[in-house]
Amino acid sequence: MRSVRNVLALATFLAAMGAPAAAQNAGTVVLGGFAQATRFDAATSLSVANALGGGGLLGVFLARNFAFEATAGRTWTEEASPAGFDVNHLPVRGRLVYAVPMSGWMYPLLGVGGVYNRYDGFLDESDWAVSGLVGFK
């Protein structure tokens, strides 16, 4: 019985890998949500306040396999910092993304852009940085 399930699982996986990735055409809009983990630098007083958060994504394919993506997330450190520093972290990112053409439903992504980080609560700071993306969708 176990081998039948393994064969069915493998057949389902292989069938899904053969599906076309037609959603990567110009004009396609992508909406999504995500969970994020924020790990603060050890040189800060927040290094022990690593925390989880969430956010959303809006993407538009400008040409086949090329998209502009904007994401915004939020991490709250309440109860995560033993020193009592409650800081909210809001990263807002914009980047150009290339979806590497492959057959199947999952494809590699490469992207580059910028990120604006806003910290409020105990801190009232902000900064800009370069943002990169390597992943799968």
mmCIF file of C-alpha atoms in Angstrom:
data_model
loop_
_atom_site.group_PDB
_atom_site.id
_atom_site.type_symbol
_atom_site.label_atom_id
_atom_site.label_comp_id
_atom_site.label_asym_id
_atom_site.label_seq_id
_atom_site.Cartn_x
_atom_site.Cartn_y
_atom_site.Cartn_z
ATOM 1 C CA MET A 1 0.000 0.000 0.000
ATOM 2 C CA ARG A 2 2.850 2.339 0.844
ATOM 3 C CA SER A 3 4.501 1.866 -2.577
ATOM 4 C CA VAL A 4 1.208 2.711 -4.335
ATOM 5 C CA ARG A 5 1.052 6.005 -2.440
ATOM 6 C CA ASN A 6 4.672 6.758 -3.330
ATOM 7 C CA VAL A 7 4.018 6.076 -7.018
ATOM 8 C CA LEU A 8 0.872 8.258 -6.964
ATOM 9 C CA ALA A 9 2.755 11.065 -5.205
ATOM 10 C CA LEU A 10 5.595 10.871 -7.747
ATOM 11 C CA ALA A 11 3.138 10.837 -10.693
ATOM 12 C CA THR A 12 1.290 13.878 -9.292
ATOM 13 C CA PHE A 13 4.570 15.737 -8.820
ATOM 14 C CA LEU A 14 5.767 14.966 -12.361
ATOM 15 C CA ALA A 15 2.407 15.966 -13.876
ATOM 16 C CA ALA A 16 2.483 19.290 -12.027
ATOM 17 C CA MET A 17 6.040 19.961 -13.213
ATOM 18 C CA GLY A 18 4.831 19.738 -16.818
ATOM 19 C CA ALA A 19 2.190 22.467 -16.464
ATOM 20 C CA PRO A 20 2.954 25.674 -18.416
ATOM 21 C CA ALA A 21 3.934 28.840 -16.579
ATOM 22 C CA ALA A 22 1.632 31.098 -18.656
ATOM 23 C CA ALA A 23 1.163 33.551 -15.795
ATOM 24 C CA GLN A 24 4.518 35.183 -16.577
ATOM 25 C CA ASN A 25 3.175 37.227 -19.511
ATOM 26 C CA ALA A 26 3.138 41.052 -19.704
ATOM 27 C CA GLY A 27 0.252 42.609 -17.819
ATOM 28 C CA THR A 28 -0.201 39.766 -15.336
ATOM 29 C CA VAL A 29 -0.772 41.026 -11.780
ATOM 30 C CA VAL A 30 0.449 39.025 -8.789
ATOM 31 C CA LEU A 31 -0.935 39.509 -5.266
ATOM 32 C CA GLY A 32 0.339 37.640 -2.255
ATOM 33 C CA GLY A 33 1.004 37.519 1.436
ATOM 34 C CA PHE A 34 3.958 36.207 3.362
ATOM 35 C CA ALA A 35 5.415 35.561 6.790
ATOM 36 C CA GLN A 36 8.813 37.012 7.610
ATOM 37 C CA ALA A 37 11.441 36.540 10.259
ATOM 38 C CA THR A 38 13.534 39.552 11.249
ATOM 39 C CA ARG A 39 17.004 38.975 12.673
ATOM 40 C CA PHE A 40 18.498 42.155 14.087
ATOM 41 C CA ASP A 41 22.246 42.759 13.901
ATOM 42 C CA ALA A 42 24.297 41.637 16.902
ATOM 43 C CA ALA A 43 25.759 45.161 17.190
ATOM 44 C CA THR A 44 22.348 46.574 18.165
ATOM 45 C CA SER A 45 20.500 46.416 21.454
ATOM 46 C CA LEU A 46 17.762 44.540 19.558
ATOM 47 C CA SER A 47 19.881 41.502 18.727
ATOM 48 C CA VAL A 48 17.932 39.440 21.257
ATOM 49 C CA ALA A 49 14.586 40.744 19.948
ATOM 50 C CA ASN A 50 14.441 38.691 16.753
ATOM 51 C CA ALA A 51 10.774 38.371 15.867
ATOM 52 C CA LEU A 52 8.211 37.209 13.332
ATOM 53 C CA GLY A 53 5.916 39.358 11.224
ATOM 54 C CA GLY A 54 4.012 39.392 7.975
ATOM 55 C CA GLY A 55 3.324 41.406 4.875
ATOM 56 C CA GLY A 56 1.966 41.624 1.371
ATOM 57 C CA LEU A 57 3.207 41.679 -2.206
ATOM 58 C CA LEU A 58 1.994 43.347 -5.387
ATOM 59 C CA GLY A 59 3.712 42.476 -8.655
ATOM 60 C CA VAL A 60 3.129 43.375 -12.292
ATOM 61 C CA PHE A 61 4.814 41.600 -15.187
ATOM 62 C CA LEU A 62 6.167 44.313 -17.496
ATOM 63 C CA ALA A 63 7.285 41.858 -20.181
ATOM 64 C CA ARG A 64 7.474 38.093 -20.398
ATOM 65 C CA ASN A 65 9.424 36.877 -17.338
ATOM 66 C CA PHE A 66 10.240 40.452 -16.122
ATOM 67 C CA ALA A 67 8.190 41.950 -13.286
ATOM 68 C CA PHE A 68 8.190 44.881 -10.899
ATOM 69 C CA GLU A 69 7.376 43.806 -7.337
ATOM 70 C CA ALA A 70 6.545 45.944 -4.332
ATOM 71 C CA THR A 71 6.376 44.426 -0.856
ATOM 72 C CA ALA A 72 5.659 45.793 2.583
ATOM 73 C CA GLY A 73 5.973 43.914 5.841
ATOM 74 C CA ARG A 74 5.734 44.533 9.548
ATOM 75 C CA THR A 75 7.548 42.967 12.488
ATOM 76 C CA TRP A 76 6.634 43.705 16.094
ATOM 77 C CA THR A 77 9.213 43.062 18.810
ATOM 78 C CA GLU A 78 6.850 43.456 21.780
ATOM 79 C CA GLU A 79 7.554 40.717 24.302
ATOM 80 C CA ALA A 80 10.550 39.578 22.221
ATOM 81 C CA SER A 81 13.078 41.936 23.831
ATOM 82 C CA PRO A 82 14.091 41.083 27.392
ATOM 83 C CA ALA A 83 15.554 44.596 27.708
ATOM 84 C CA GLY A 84 12.070 46.043 27.218
ATOM 85 C CA PHE A 85 12.778 47.693 23.846
ATOM 86 C CA ASP A 86 9.594 47.519 21.791
ATOM 87 C CA VAL A 87 10.360 48.388 18.179
ATOM 88 C CA ASN A 88 8.189 48.006 15.088
ATOM 89 C CA HIS A 89 10.100 47.329 11.880
ATOM 90 C CA LEU A 90 8.480 48.241 8.529
ATOM 91 C CA PRO A 91 10.500 47.302 5.413
ATOM 92 C CA VAL A 92 9.093 48.552 2.083
ATOM 93 C CA ARG A 93 10.780 47.052 -0.987
ATOM 94 C CA GLY A 94 10.625 47.699 -4.706
ATOM 95 C CA ARG A 95 12.561 45.613 -7.187
ATOM 96 C CA LEU A 96 12.798 44.309 -10.718
ATOM 97 C CA VAL A 97 12.473 40.544 -10.852
ATOM 98 C CA TYR A 98 13.406 38.059 -13.551
ATOM 99 C CA ALA A 99 11.501 34.755 -13.506
ATOM 100 C CA VAL A 100 13.874 32.232 -15.041
ATOM 101 C CA PRO A 101 11.883 30.348 -17.722
ATOM 102 C CA MET A 102 11.433 26.690 -16.909
ATOM 103 C CA SER A 103 8.650 24.231 -17.497
ATOM 104 C CA GLY A 104 6.455 23.515 -14.537
ATOM 105 C CA TRP A 105 4.659 25.389 -11.814
ATOM 106 C CA MET A 106 7.736 26.414 -9.809
ATOM 107 C CA TYR A 107 10.396 28.705 -11.237
ATOM 108 C CA PRO A 108 13.531 30.457 -9.929
ATOM 109 C CA LEU A 109 13.478 34.227 -9.305
ATOM 110 C CA LEU A 110 16.326 36.747 -9.394
ATOM 111 C CA GLY A 111 15.716 40.352 -8.394
ATOM 112 C CA VAL A 112 17.394 43.616 -7.443
ATOM 113 C CA GLY A 113 16.013 46.869 -6.069
ATOM 114 C CA GLY A 114 15.876 48.979 -2.951
ATOM 115 C CA VAL A 115 14.418 48.808 0.536
ATOM 116 C CA TYR A 116 13.276 51.555 2.896
ATOM 117 C CA ASN A 117 13.362 50.459 6.539
ATOM 118 C CA ARG A 118 11.309 52.343 9.127
ATOM 119 C CA TYR A 119 11.716 51.689 12.846
ATOM 120 C CA ASP A 120 9.311 53.149 15.379
ATOM 121 C CA GLY A 121 8.403 52.578 18.988
ATOM 122 C CA PHE A 122 11.518 52.759 21.192
ATOM 123 C CA LEU A 123 13.484 53.895 18.115
ATOM 124 C CA ASP A 124 12.475 56.565 15.620
ATOM 125 C CA GLU A 125 14.835 55.837 12.735
ATOM 126 C CA SER A 126 14.838 54.970 9.046
ATOM 127 C CA ASP A 127 17.349 53.926 6.403
ATOM 128 C CA TRP A 128 17.682 52.921 2.740
ATOM 129 C CA ALA A 129 19.560 49.955 1.324
ATOM 130 C CA VAL A 130 19.965 47.756 -1.734
ATOM 131 C CA SER A 131 17.647 44.763 -1.813
ATOM 132 C CA GLY A 132 18.203 41.476 -3.586
ATOM 133 C CA LEU A 133 16.061 38.437 -4.191
ATOM 134 C CA VAL A 134 16.977 34.840 -4.934
ATOM 135 C CA GLY A 135 14.212 32.314 -4.564
ATOM 136 C CA PHE A 136 11.439 30.195 -6.068
ATOM 137 C CA LYS A 137 7.825 30.909 -6.806
#
